[in-house]
Amino acid sequence: MTRAGVLGVGSLGFHHARILRDVSGAEMAGVWDDDPARLAHVAQELGVRAFRSRDELLESVDAAVIAVPTTAHAEVALAALDAGVHLLIEKPIAHTLEEANAIVSTAAAKGLTVQTGHVERFNGALRACEPYLEDPRFVESHRLAPFNPRGTDVAVVLDLMIHDIDLVLGLVGRGVESLDAIGVPVLTPSADIANARINFENGAVANITASRVSFEKMRKVRFFQQSGYISLDLATGKGEFLRLKPGARLPEGSEMGMAALLGVVERVELKGDGAEPLRAELEAWILAVRGEGPLVVSGEAGRDALAVALRIMERIEQHAAAGLPARA
């Protein structure tokens, strides 16, 4: 069994600890948090051991989830790697690109596994659509959420948009050629709503919008490609793929009714297996640590998503300073 623990048991760390208790191949060693009251409460509620110090936990585990505040990721991760502990680091992988590079290089030097917590990679709808993805040329995503004070220590780009940055980087699979970005602070000093347009080296384009000041929740992504159109609702884990039926031809003429369109277009329903994405993420991580499965979201992937997110934030800051849309 792989002895596993959780460092940081706030809102998300609590759920990591909850699920790790019964992940196959893992033995839940316990949790640690620098808030003694929170630590005691979570340990009692979940029936797990509360470690008195971070180092005490690191001495007792083979693998650990890091769910402390982003600004502390590098300090905690490097201490864990020095202790020979495999890691799952919540997104973003670090506060700065320099810190992310230090984590990635240290893990490589020590032969340790680092997975980044981009949980949307394990969304059922996304997994269901993967067999139909064929070189998407345009990607559009909307991630909207009501205001929540938790997570507002960073801009919405690092809080929410980074999920979709990681998705498009992984699915397009090409380098970023240029990007435009704009953002507006509404309730906090940093951008609360932002839009980025990313141009890839192969000509593909992604248009990404994120907001944490919306009245409605939305987590949708669409892919446009030569073989058809994919629309996913990540909140429900469902979607659809629309494509021309094999052998079908569009009727001649300038007008085409809905009935005629449905006669030539095939709709493929996309639906996940209903598995909780966070559970799937933790199960995949434990398998990777044990050498029994692939590393789905590597530390390098987390660093690359952070690098693009920081470029977007830089463009937003330039726009705010100049009063003009920023370009790079």
Phi, psi and omega in degrees: 000144177269116180286123185232150177217175181233129177256108184099108184239052169286207184304310182280320179300326176303315183288327173301313181295319179302314184283322183300339181300333183228027174282131181300134178089353181245143173245116183288110183278323180152189186226162174217146174208150181279359174258103185302322181293315178296318179301312181296319181296312182294316180300319179290317182295322183267350181069040181238166182286139174258115179278141184287336180214160177299315183294325178297319177294315183298330178285348187248002185230161172262335184212149182214146171268132176255112180231031175281171176305148185306321182298341180257000183305309186297313180302313182289319182295317181293324176295320179293318179295321177298333178274002178079029185256130173289151188228149160240115184253123179300153179284151346291155187301329180203175181278328180229162179293325178298318178294320179298317179297323179295320178296312183296315182291322179294318178298317180296317181296328183263358180068035182251151180274131172233119174251141178263140187279057173271085191292339181295340176299340183255012178293135184300321180296318180295317180295325180290332183273345186305322179296342183258354180284124180221091175052064179300139182260335178217132179235134177231130181226147176228123178233101185241142181210150173294161182292136177219121182304333179293129178093356183278007174287348177232162179293161182299337179298317180275338182279313186237311187299331184300334174303311185283331172301313179298318181299311184290324177299316181290323185277324177285320174071023179230164180288158178274125180273315180200168177205153172241153179202150175213145180208156183224127171283131182243308182244347181231170180292338181257172184299127178258341175222135186212152175226137178228141174243115185252126178254124183263162185297336180268007179095351178291153182228139175237132177245113190239128178237135177223140179215141173241021178230036181259156177277340181242156175264139177208134175220083184235147177218142182230141178238130177247124182215169185298329182277351180155195186231128180246129177235126183236139170252101184290338180289325181259348182073027182230166178185190179209154177237121180252129181209161177291133180298145179304127178081354183281151177231142177291136180294149180284156181118162185274341181245145181213116180284168181298321181299318179294321179296315180295339179286340182245349182255133178259135177250119179255118180285135179245126183212134178285179181274003178086000181291143177293121184306320181295323177294316178299322179297313181293322178296317179295321179297313179298319177299318179294318178300321182278357181074023183250007181193168182285157173274108189287313180235095186287169174298325178297319178296320177296320178295319181295319178296319178297319181300317179291319179300319180291326175296319178298316179297324178296319179293322178297318179294322178295319178298316181296323181287323184264343183074016181229154175302136183266148179226155178215000000 
